[in-house]
Short mmCIF file of C-alpha atoms and ligand atoms in Angstrom, two decimals:
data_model
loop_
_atom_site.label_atom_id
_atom_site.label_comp_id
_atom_site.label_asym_id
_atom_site.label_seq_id
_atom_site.Cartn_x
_atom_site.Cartn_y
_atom_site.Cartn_z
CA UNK A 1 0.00 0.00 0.00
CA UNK A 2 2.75 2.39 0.44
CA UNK A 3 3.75 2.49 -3.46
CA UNK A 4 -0.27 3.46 -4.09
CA UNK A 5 -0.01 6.11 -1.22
CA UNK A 6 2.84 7.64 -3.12
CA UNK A 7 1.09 7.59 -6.34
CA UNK A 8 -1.96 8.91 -5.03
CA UNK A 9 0.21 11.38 -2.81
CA UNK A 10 1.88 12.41 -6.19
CA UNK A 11 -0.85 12.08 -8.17
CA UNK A 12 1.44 10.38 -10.50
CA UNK A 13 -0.91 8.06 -13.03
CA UNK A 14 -0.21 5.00 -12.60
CA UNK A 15 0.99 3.82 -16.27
CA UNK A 16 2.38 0.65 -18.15
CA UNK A 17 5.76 0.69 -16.34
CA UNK A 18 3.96 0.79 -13.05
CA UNK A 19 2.92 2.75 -10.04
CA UNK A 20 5.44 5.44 -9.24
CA UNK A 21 6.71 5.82 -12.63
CA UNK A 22 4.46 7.64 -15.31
CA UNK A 23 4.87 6.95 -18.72
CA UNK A 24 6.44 10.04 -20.93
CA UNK A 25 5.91 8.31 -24.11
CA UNK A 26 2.63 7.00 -24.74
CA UNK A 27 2.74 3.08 -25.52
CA UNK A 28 1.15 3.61 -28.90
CA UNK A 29 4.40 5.35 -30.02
CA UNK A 30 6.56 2.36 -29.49
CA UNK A 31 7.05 0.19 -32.47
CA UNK A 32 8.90 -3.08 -32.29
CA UNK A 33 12.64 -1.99 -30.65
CA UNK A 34 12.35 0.97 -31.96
CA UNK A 35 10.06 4.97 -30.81
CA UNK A 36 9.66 5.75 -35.04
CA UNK A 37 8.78 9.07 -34.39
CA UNK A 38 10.54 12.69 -33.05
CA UNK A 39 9.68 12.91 -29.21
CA UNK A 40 9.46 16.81 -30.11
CA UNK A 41 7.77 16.30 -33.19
CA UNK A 42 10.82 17.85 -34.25
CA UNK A 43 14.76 16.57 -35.95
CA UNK A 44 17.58 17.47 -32.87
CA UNK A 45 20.80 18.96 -33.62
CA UNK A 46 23.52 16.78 -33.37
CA UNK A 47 26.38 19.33 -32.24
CA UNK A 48 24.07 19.84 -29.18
CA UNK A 49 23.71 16.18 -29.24
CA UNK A 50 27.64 15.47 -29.06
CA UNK A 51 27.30 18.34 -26.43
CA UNK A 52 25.14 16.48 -24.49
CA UNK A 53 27.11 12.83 -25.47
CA UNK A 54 30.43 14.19 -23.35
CA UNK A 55 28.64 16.33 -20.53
CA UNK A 56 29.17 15.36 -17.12
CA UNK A 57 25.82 16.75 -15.79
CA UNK A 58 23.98 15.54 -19.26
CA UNK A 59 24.15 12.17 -20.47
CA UNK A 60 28.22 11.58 -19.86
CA UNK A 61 27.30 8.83 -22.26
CA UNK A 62 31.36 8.64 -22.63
CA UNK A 63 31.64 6.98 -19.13
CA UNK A 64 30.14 3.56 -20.27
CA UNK A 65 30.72 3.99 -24.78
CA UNK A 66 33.43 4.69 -26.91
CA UNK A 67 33.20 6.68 -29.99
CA UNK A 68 36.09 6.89 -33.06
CA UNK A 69 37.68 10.76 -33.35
CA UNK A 70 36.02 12.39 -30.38
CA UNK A 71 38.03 14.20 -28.53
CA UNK A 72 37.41 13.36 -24.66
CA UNK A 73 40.34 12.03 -22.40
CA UNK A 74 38.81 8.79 -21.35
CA UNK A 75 35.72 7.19 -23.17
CA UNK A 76 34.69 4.32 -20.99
CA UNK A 77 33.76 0.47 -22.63
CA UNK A 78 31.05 -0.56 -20.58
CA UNK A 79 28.28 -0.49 -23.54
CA UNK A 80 29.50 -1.18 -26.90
CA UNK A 81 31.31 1.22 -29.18
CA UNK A 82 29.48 3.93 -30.99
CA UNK A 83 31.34 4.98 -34.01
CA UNK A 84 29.17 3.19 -36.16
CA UNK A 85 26.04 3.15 -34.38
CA UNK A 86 24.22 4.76 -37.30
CA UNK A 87 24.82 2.51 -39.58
CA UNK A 88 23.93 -1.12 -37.60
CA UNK A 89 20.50 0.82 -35.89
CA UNK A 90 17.56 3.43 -37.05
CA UNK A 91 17.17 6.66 -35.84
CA UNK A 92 13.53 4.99 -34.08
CA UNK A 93 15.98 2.06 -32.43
CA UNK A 94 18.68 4.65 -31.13
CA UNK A 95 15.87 6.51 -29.62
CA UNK A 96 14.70 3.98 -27.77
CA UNK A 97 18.19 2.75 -26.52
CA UNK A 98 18.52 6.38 -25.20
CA UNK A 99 14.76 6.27 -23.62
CA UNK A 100 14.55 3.70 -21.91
CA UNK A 101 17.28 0.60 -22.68
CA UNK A 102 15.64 -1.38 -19.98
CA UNK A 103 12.65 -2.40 -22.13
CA UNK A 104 14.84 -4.60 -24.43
CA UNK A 105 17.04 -5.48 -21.43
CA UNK A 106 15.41 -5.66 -18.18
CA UNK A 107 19.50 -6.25 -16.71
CA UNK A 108 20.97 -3.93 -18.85
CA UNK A 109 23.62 -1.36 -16.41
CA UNK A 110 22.50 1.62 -18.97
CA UNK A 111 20.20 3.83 -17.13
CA UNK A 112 16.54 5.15 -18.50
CA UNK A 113 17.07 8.52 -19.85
CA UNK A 114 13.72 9.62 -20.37
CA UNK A 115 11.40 7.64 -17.93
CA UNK A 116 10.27 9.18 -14.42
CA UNK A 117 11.72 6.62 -12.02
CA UNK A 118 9.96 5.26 -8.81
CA UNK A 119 10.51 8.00 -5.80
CA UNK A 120 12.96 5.52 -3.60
CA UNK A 121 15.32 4.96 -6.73
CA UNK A 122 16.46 8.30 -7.23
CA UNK A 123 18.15 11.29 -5.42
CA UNK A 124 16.25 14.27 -3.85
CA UNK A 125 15.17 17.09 -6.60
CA UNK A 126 15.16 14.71 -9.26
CA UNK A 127 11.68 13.25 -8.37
CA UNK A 128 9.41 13.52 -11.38
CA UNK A 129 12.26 14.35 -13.83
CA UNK A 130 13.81 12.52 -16.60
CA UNK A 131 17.58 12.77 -16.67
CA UNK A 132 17.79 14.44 -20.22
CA UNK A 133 14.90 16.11 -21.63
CA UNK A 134 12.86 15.48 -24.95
CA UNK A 135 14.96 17.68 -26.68
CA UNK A 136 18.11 16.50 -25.46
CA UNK A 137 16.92 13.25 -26.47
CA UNK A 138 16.58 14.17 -30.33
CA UNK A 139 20.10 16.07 -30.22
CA UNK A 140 21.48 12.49 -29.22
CA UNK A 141 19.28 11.09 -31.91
CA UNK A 142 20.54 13.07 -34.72
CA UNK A 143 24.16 12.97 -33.53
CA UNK A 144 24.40 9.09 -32.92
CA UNK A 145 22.40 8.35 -36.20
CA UNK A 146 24.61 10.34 -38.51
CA UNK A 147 27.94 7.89 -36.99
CA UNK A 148 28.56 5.35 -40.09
CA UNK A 149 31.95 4.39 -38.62
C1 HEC B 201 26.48 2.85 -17.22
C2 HEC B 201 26.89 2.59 -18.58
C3 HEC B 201 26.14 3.26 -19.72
C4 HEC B 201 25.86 4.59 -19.88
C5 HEC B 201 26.18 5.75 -18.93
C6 HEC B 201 25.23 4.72 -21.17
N1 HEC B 201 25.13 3.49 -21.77
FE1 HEC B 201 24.37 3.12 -23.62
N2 HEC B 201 24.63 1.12 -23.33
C7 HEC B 201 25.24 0.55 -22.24
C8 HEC B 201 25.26 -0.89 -22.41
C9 HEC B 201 25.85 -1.90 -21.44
C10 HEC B 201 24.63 -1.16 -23.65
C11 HEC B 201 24.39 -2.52 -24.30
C12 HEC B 201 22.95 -2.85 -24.26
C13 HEC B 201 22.51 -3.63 -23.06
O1 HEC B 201 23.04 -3.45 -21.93
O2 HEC B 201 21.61 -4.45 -23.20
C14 HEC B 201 24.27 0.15 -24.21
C15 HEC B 201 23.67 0.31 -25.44
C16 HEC B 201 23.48 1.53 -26.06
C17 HEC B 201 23.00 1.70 -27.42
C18 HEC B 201 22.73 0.57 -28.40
C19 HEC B 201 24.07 0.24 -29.03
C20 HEC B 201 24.09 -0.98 -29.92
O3 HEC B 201 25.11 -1.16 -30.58
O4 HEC B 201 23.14 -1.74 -29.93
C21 HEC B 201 22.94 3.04 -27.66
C22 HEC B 201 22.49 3.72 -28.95
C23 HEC B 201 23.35 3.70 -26.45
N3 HEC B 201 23.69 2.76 -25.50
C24 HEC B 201 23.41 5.07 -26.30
C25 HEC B 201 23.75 5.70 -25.10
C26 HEC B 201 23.65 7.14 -24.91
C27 HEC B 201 23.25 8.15 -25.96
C28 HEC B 201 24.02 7.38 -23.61
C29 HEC B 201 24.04 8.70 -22.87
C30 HEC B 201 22.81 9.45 -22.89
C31 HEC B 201 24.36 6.09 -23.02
N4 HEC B 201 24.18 5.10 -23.95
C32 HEC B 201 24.81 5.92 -21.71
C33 HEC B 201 25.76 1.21 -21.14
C34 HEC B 201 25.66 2.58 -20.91
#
């Protein structure tokens, strides 16, 4: 009862993913592996995007994946390399890597960066908030998708 209390207390809806976390994509968008379509109804810009790939307080998607001619002093190998992520995956199967990697791999070590997480998993003043936001979300997008290696 104390997960519902919080979701009543929060008035979070409780979605798919479960009470406590409220789904930012609706369901219907989700197609196979892949979101087909612009969270912002809109194409990102991938210099924000490799902005965004290196940033400590945004993705620091360099701690865990490596990627070919960018210029950061350590690029971690957790996740696989990137360089040629554009060409093995669509722009619709990158997106949903970056939303939410859990749904393909309920083990996987790479976080959810655009689902609200449950209250208990996350620090104080991040309640409610993704880690990147929609937008930063399509920058990624357009930078990883244009990497053919
Ligand atoms: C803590 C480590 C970690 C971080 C941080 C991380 N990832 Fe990942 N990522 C992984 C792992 C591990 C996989 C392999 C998939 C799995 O675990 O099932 C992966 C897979 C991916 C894939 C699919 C690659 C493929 O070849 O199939 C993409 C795209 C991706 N990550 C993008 C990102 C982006 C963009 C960021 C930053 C916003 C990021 N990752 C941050 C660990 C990480």
């Amino acid at each position: 009862m104390r997960a519902l209390g919080t979701c009543l207390l929060l008035g979070v809806a409780a979605a798919a993913t479960g009470c406590g976390e409220r789904a930012l994509v609706a369901p219907d968008r989700f197609s196979g592996d892949a979101i087909p379509h612009s969270l912002t109804g809109m194409p990102g810009d991938p210099e924000a995007g490799r902005a965004t790939f290196v940033a400590r307080d945004g993705g620091h998607c360099v701690l865990c994946h490596v990627v070919a001619g960018l210029d950061v002093p350590f690029q971690g190998n957790v996740g696989p390399a990137l360089s040629d992520v554009g060409a093995r995956l669509t722009p619709g199967q990158i997106r949903l890597r970056i939303v939410d990697a859990s749904r393909l791999n309920p083990d996987t070590v790479m976080p959810a960066y655009y689902r609200v997480h449950g209250l208990n998993q996350v620090s104080r003043g991040l309640e409610g908030k993704p880690v990147l936001s929609s937008g930063q979300v399509e920058d990624l997008v357009a930078y990883l998708a244009a990497l053919d290696g």
